[in-house]
């Protein structure tokens, strides 16, 4: 599980990868898809410091000699679906070769003196693209802090519905409107109903919100009719990204009964361009969060010794906000939330096991969202609905502006990183989106 690729003493010949605080040291090696100016085709790359290792170029120059033909083909593909569909042992083998190639010792040292242009390219000169062809997208509701906070707003006497502590709650989202970081987000329009009036009206959302989440991509899928056991569920995930499930709260509030989210969610979901692999996150595994006394134990199919001892991942997630006025004035973004992914009531492995328990077939490249990741304090609430308590406690920005929900011109930036004693910190990069007015 933890091997030489996680060695905290490893250094890369890409000097920026050795800088303190970088998201992409040699211990990380996340995958993404990029395109260089003037080139028509996108390519698979690996983030290393402030550079991108071009996997197709590395494969074409014979620098990945121990890979199978299917793995070499995945390195030359324009998307990551083929990479994720590889057996986990082959993905792990690719990681070992990449680590050796980029290391300041051995093969990497020789490459440092002989590398040709295009093996490594500057990250700031590349356009990041959607990394995966996402066939299906499911978003969960796995943070009990988030579920309890939202429940208290609408059902003070019964914040959590009876099923919450028995099954991971989720809904099927819209894969076609998932976009990569940096894509403008147009304010959606829809039906809204003010509680003070009898009839709904139609217009732009007045309660636009973000949701701070991690997304997980499915690696090897399962045949229809064959559930994935909890003992192998986590191994079916290839990697993780930051995810912002933009939400129009006023549209959502009017439409969600009785069938759940629809137009209030389906207009846009942003993901970060770099996907941190399951292998890179192994040093940051933790025991899953303990359940309060009196809560039911997970039923058969949602519990295993491994999930109990290593089902959670220690990732810190942050939300930063800047208004158009702040950016014009040169005012830095304000951090408005910081939460801990390991606090989730349900693990990603439990989500996979539950998702497939009826025989539902997941496919390589499918995306699973964790749901809003919140914590027990106001500063750890993962959306404005919670952070401003449905608008009753507005935030004051450094510019003096206040926010109940997002305004046109606001930019939301999600960041995430994993750290542990004796390990090198690794990060997820950023997931950005600026709200644009209705056109």
mmCIF file of N, CA, C and O in Angstrom, residues 3-49:
data_model
loop_
_atom_site.group_PDB
_atom_site.id
_atom_site.type_symbol
_atom_site.label_atom_id
_atom_site.label_comp_id
_atom_site.label_asym_id
_atom_site.label_seq_id
_atom_site.Cartn_x
_atom_site.Cartn_y
_atom_site.Cartn_z
ATOM 1 N N UNK A 3 4.784 2.546 -0.423
ATOM 2 C CA UNK A 3 6.009 2.006 -1.000
ATOM 3 C C UNK A 3 7.014 3.126 -1.260
ATOM 4 O O UNK A 3 6.858 4.244 -0.742
ATOM 5 N N UNK A 4 8.023 2.823 -2.069
ATOM 6 C CA UNK A 4 9.106 3.777 -2.298
ATOM 7 C C UNK A 4 8.635 5.065 -2.952
ATOM 8 O O UNK A 4 9.286 6.109 -2.818
ATOM 9 N N UNK A 5 7.495 5.042 -3.658
ATOM 10 C CA UNK A 5 7.005 6.268 -4.305
ATOM 11 C C UNK A 5 6.524 7.298 -3.293
ATOM 12 O O UNK A 5 6.350 8.468 -3.637
ATOM 13 N N UNK A 6 6.291 6.866 -2.044
ATOM 14 C CA UNK A 6 5.839 7.776 -0.993
ATOM 15 C C UNK A 6 6.982 8.272 -0.107
ATOM 16 O O UNK A 6 6.742 9.044 0.826
ATOM 17 N N UNK A 7 8.198 7.838 -0.397
ATOM 18 C CA UNK A 7 9.352 8.174 0.445
ATOM 19 C C UNK A 7 9.466 9.692 0.624
ATOM 20 O O UNK A 7 9.604 10.425 -0.362
ATOM 21 N N UNK A 8 9.408 10.185 1.852
ATOM 22 C CA UNK A 8 9.464 11.642 2.051
ATOM 23 C C UNK A 8 10.808 12.255 1.667
ATOM 24 O O UNK A 8 10.906 13.479 1.521
ATOM 25 N N UNK A 9 11.846 11.424 1.498
ATOM 26 C CA UNK A 9 13.159 11.948 1.113
ATOM 27 C C UNK A 9 13.340 12.055 -0.393
ATOM 28 O O UNK A 9 14.366 12.567 -0.858
ATOM 29 N N UNK A 10 12.377 11.566 -1.171
ATOM 30 C CA UNK A 10 12.491 11.655 -2.629
ATOM 31 C C UNK A 10 12.555 13.110 -3.072
ATOM 32 O O UNK A 10 11.818 13.966 -2.574
ATOM 33 N N UNK A 11 13.414 13.384 -4.059
ATOM 34 C CA UNK A 11 13.494 14.691 -4.686
ATOM 35 C C UNK A 11 13.479 14.504 -6.196
ATOM 36 O O UNK A 11 13.900 13.476 -6.713
ATOM 37 N N UNK A 12 12.990 15.528 -6.892
ATOM 38 C CA UNK A 12 12.885 15.471 -8.346
ATOM 39 C C UNK A 12 13.894 16.395 -9.000
ATOM 40 O O UNK A 12 14.309 17.404 -8.414
ATOM 41 N N UNK A 13 14.295 16.057 -10.252
ATOM 42 C CA UNK A 13 15.118 16.982 -11.021
ATOM 43 C C UNK A 13 14.307 18.173 -11.530
ATOM 44 O O UNK A 13 14.876 19.137 -12.046
ATOM 45 N N UNK A 14 12.979 18.126 -11.393
ATOM 46 C CA UNK A 14 12.150 19.304 -11.632
ATOM 47 C C UNK A 14 12.179 20.105 -10.334
ATOM 48 O O UNK A 14 11.512 19.755 -9.357
ATOM 49 N N UNK A 15 12.969 21.141 -10.289
ATOM 50 C CA UNK A 15 13.267 21.824 -9.032
ATOM 51 C C UNK A 15 12.025 22.350 -8.324
ATOM 52 O O UNK A 15 11.941 22.332 -7.092
ATOM 53 N N UNK A 16 11.038 22.830 -9.077
ATOM 54 C CA UNK A 16 9.835 23.389 -8.443
ATOM 55 C C UNK A 16 9.066 22.342 -7.657
ATOM 56 O O UNK A 16 8.290 22.675 -6.760
ATOM 57 N N UNK A 17 9.277 21.062 -7.966
ATOM 58 C CA UNK A 17 8.598 19.991 -7.237
ATOM 59 C C UNK A 17 9.159 19.807 -5.840
ATOM 60 O O UNK A 17 8.542 19.139 -4.997
ATOM 61 N N UNK A 18 10.325 20.395 -5.573
ATOM 62 C CA UNK A 18 10.951 20.272 -4.261
ATOM 63 C C UNK A 18 10.673 21.477 -3.373
ATOM 64 O O UNK A 18 11.150 21.530 -2.236
ATOM 65 N N UNK A 19 9.905 22.440 -3.885
ATOM 66 C CA UNK A 19 9.625 23.661 -3.130
ATOM 67 C C UNK A 19 8.629 23.388 -2.010
ATOM 68 O O UNK A 19 7.658 22.631 -2.200
ATOM 69 N N UNK A 20 8.856 24.000 -0.880
ATOM 70 C CA UNK A 20 7.915 23.847 0.240
ATOM 71 C C UNK A 20 6.559 24.402 -0.150
ATOM 72 O O UNK A 20 6.452 25.478 -0.736
ATOM 73 N N UNK A 21 5.524 23.651 0.153
ATOM 74 C CA UNK A 21 4.174 24.120 -0.106
ATOM 75 C C UNK A 21 3.629 23.811 -1.478
ATOM 76 O O UNK A 21 2.445 24.085 -1.742
ATOM 77 N N UNK A 22 4.448 23.237 -2.389
ATOM 78 C CA UNK A 22 3.903 22.897 -3.693
ATOM 79 C C UNK A 22 2.817 21.831 -3.559
ATOM 80 O O UNK A 22 2.905 20.937 -2.703
ATOM 81 N N UNK A 23 1.792 21.913 -4.394
ATOM 82 C CA UNK A 23 0.755 20.884 -4.393
ATOM 83 C C UNK A 23 1.227 19.601 -5.070
ATOM 84 O O UNK A 23 0.661 18.536 -4.847
ATOM 85 N N UNK A 24 2.273 19.732 -5.910
ATOM 86 C CA UNK A 24 2.624 18.618 -6.783
ATOM 87 C C UNK A 24 4.087 18.191 -6.627
ATOM 88 O O UNK A 24 4.885 18.266 -7.572
ATOM 89 N N UNK A 25 4.465 17.717 -5.433
ATOM 90 C CA UNK A 25 5.797 17.122 -5.271
ATOM 91 C C UNK A 25 5.849 15.769 -5.964
ATOM 92 O O UNK A 25 4.815 15.248 -6.442
ATOM 93 N N UNK A 26 7.018 15.157 -5.998
ATOM 94 C CA UNK A 26 7.158 13.866 -6.662
ATOM 95 C C UNK A 26 6.347 12.779 -5.954
ATOM 96 O O UNK A 26 6.026 11.745 -6.538
ATOM 97 N N UNK A 27 5.979 12.995 -4.700
ATOM 98 C CA UNK A 27 5.158 12.011 -3.970
ATOM 99 C C UNK A 27 3.690 12.045 -4.406
ATOM 100 O O UNK A 27 2.908 11.208 -3.975
ATOM 101 N N UNK A 28 3.295 13.011 -5.235
ATOM 102 C CA UNK A 28 1.897 13.137 -5.642
ATOM 103 C C UNK A 28 1.669 12.504 -7.015
ATOM 104 O O UNK A 28 1.068 11.453 -7.129
ATOM 105 N N UNK A 29 2.107 13.148 -8.089
ATOM 106 C CA UNK A 29 1.989 12.655 -9.463
ATOM 107 C C UNK A 29 0.538 12.460 -9.907
ATOM 108 O O UNK A 29 0.140 11.372 -10.347
ATOM 109 N N UNK A 30 -0.284 13.518 -9.826
ATOM 110 C CA UNK A 30 -1.669 13.406 -10.288
ATOM 111 C C UNK A 30 -1.755 13.465 -11.810
ATOM 112 O O UNK A 30 -0.877 14.006 -12.490
ATOM 113 N N UNK A 31 -2.835 12.903 -12.350
ATOM 114 C CA UNK A 31 -3.069 12.873 -13.789
ATOM 115 C C UNK A 31 -4.020 13.992 -14.200
ATOM 116 O O UNK A 31 -4.939 14.360 -13.471
ATOM 117 N N UNK A 32 -3.813 14.501 -15.409
ATOM 118 C CA UNK A 32 -4.713 15.472 -15.998
ATOM 119 C C UNK A 32 -4.609 15.401 -17.503
ATOM 120 O O UNK A 32 -3.830 14.621 -18.073
ATOM 121 N N UNK A 33 -5.404 16.227 -18.181
ATOM 122 C CA UNK A 33 -5.389 16.297 -19.644
ATOM 123 C C UNK A 33 -5.163 17.742 -20.034
ATOM 124 O O UNK A 33 -5.848 18.641 -19.528
ATOM 125 N N UNK A 34 -4.218 17.982 -20.937
ATOM 126 C CA UNK A 34 -3.850 19.341 -21.297
ATOM 127 C C UNK A 34 -3.697 19.469 -22.812
ATOM 128 O O UNK A 34 -3.571 18.479 -23.539
ATOM 129 N N UNK A 35 -3.705 20.708 -23.258
ATOM 130 C CA UNK A 35 -3.447 20.998 -24.667
ATOM 131 C C UNK A 35 -2.542 22.214 -24.758
ATOM 132 O O UNK A 35 -2.764 23.211 -24.064
ATOM 133 N N UNK A 36 -1.529 22.156 -25.613
ATOM 134 C CA UNK A 36 -0.642 23.275 -25.827
ATOM 135 C C UNK A 36 -1.173 24.159 -26.942
ATOM 136 O O UNK A 36 -1.851 23.685 -27.865
ATOM 137 N N UNK A 37 -0.878 25.441 -26.868
ATOM 138 C CA UNK A 37 -1.330 26.391 -27.884
ATOM 139 C C UNK A 37 -0.837 25.952 -29.260
ATOM 140 O O UNK A 37 0.320 25.554 -29.433
ATOM 141 N N UNK A 38 -1.741 26.014 -30.234
ATOM 142 C CA UNK A 38 -1.386 25.660 -31.599
ATOM 143 C C UNK A 38 -1.505 24.190 -31.911
ATOM 144 O O UNK A 38 -1.312 23.786 -33.068
ATOM 145 N N UNK A 39 -1.813 23.367 -30.915
ATOM 146 C CA UNK A 39 -1.960 21.940 -31.145
ATOM 147 C C UNK A 39 -3.437 21.557 -31.065
ATOM 148 O O UNK A 39 -4.149 21.984 -30.152
ATOM 149 N N UNK A 40 -3.919 20.747 -31.983
ATOM 150 C CA UNK A 40 -5.350 20.422 -32.005
ATOM 151 C C UNK A 40 -5.776 19.376 -30.988
ATOM 152 O O UNK A 40 -6.941 19.329 -30.600
ATOM 153 N N UNK A 41 -4.846 18.541 -30.557
ATOM 154 C CA UNK A 41 -5.218 17.403 -29.725
ATOM 155 C C UNK A 41 -4.782 17.586 -28.272
ATOM 156 O O UNK A 41 -3.728 18.141 -27.989
ATOM 157 N N UNK A 42 -5.620 17.083 -27.362
ATOM 158 C CA UNK A 42 -5.288 17.069 -25.941
ATOM 159 C C UNK A 42 -4.454 15.833 -25.634
ATOM 160 O O UNK A 42 -4.489 14.830 -26.364
ATOM 161 N N UNK A 43 -3.687 15.899 -24.541
ATOM 162 C CA UNK A 43 -2.785 14.820 -24.175
ATOM 163 C C UNK A 43 -2.867 14.590 -22.673
ATOM 164 O O UNK A 43 -3.192 15.496 -21.906
ATOM 165 N N UNK A 44 -2.545 13.372 -22.256
ATOM 166 C CA UNK A 44 -2.503 13.037 -20.837
ATOM 167 C C UNK A 44 -1.169 13.497 -20.261
ATOM 168 O O UNK A 44 -0.113 13.298 -20.866
ATOM 169 N N UNK A 45 -1.229 14.124 -19.095
ATOM 170 C CA UNK A 45 -0.015 14.586 -18.444
ATOM 171 C C UNK A 45 -0.025 14.296 -16.955
ATOM 172 O O UNK A 45 -1.058 13.922 -16.377
ATOM 173 N N UNK A 46 1.129 14.472 -16.342
ATOM 174 C CA UNK A 46 1.306 14.309 -14.896
ATOM 175 C C UNK A 46 1.867 15.605 -14.343
ATOM 176 O O UNK A 46 2.858 16.136 -14.862
ATOM 177 N N UNK A 47 1.243 16.143 -13.294
ATOM 178 C CA UNK A 47 1.723 17.378 -12.675
ATOM 179 C C UNK A 47 2.938 17.086 -11.809
ATOM 180 O O UNK A 47 2.928 16.176 -10.977
ATOM 181 N N UNK A 48 3.992 17.872 -12.010
ATOM 182 C CA UNK A 48 5.206 17.764 -11.207
ATOM 183 C C UNK A 48 5.718 19.187 -10.970
ATOM 184 O O UNK A 48 6.200 19.844 -11.888
ATOM 185 N N UNK A 49 5.563 19.678 -9.748
ATOM 186 C CA UNK A 49 5.891 21.069 -9.460
ATOM 187 C C UNK A 49 5.044 22.000 -10.294
ATOM 188 O O UNK A 49 3.817 21.874 -10.340
#
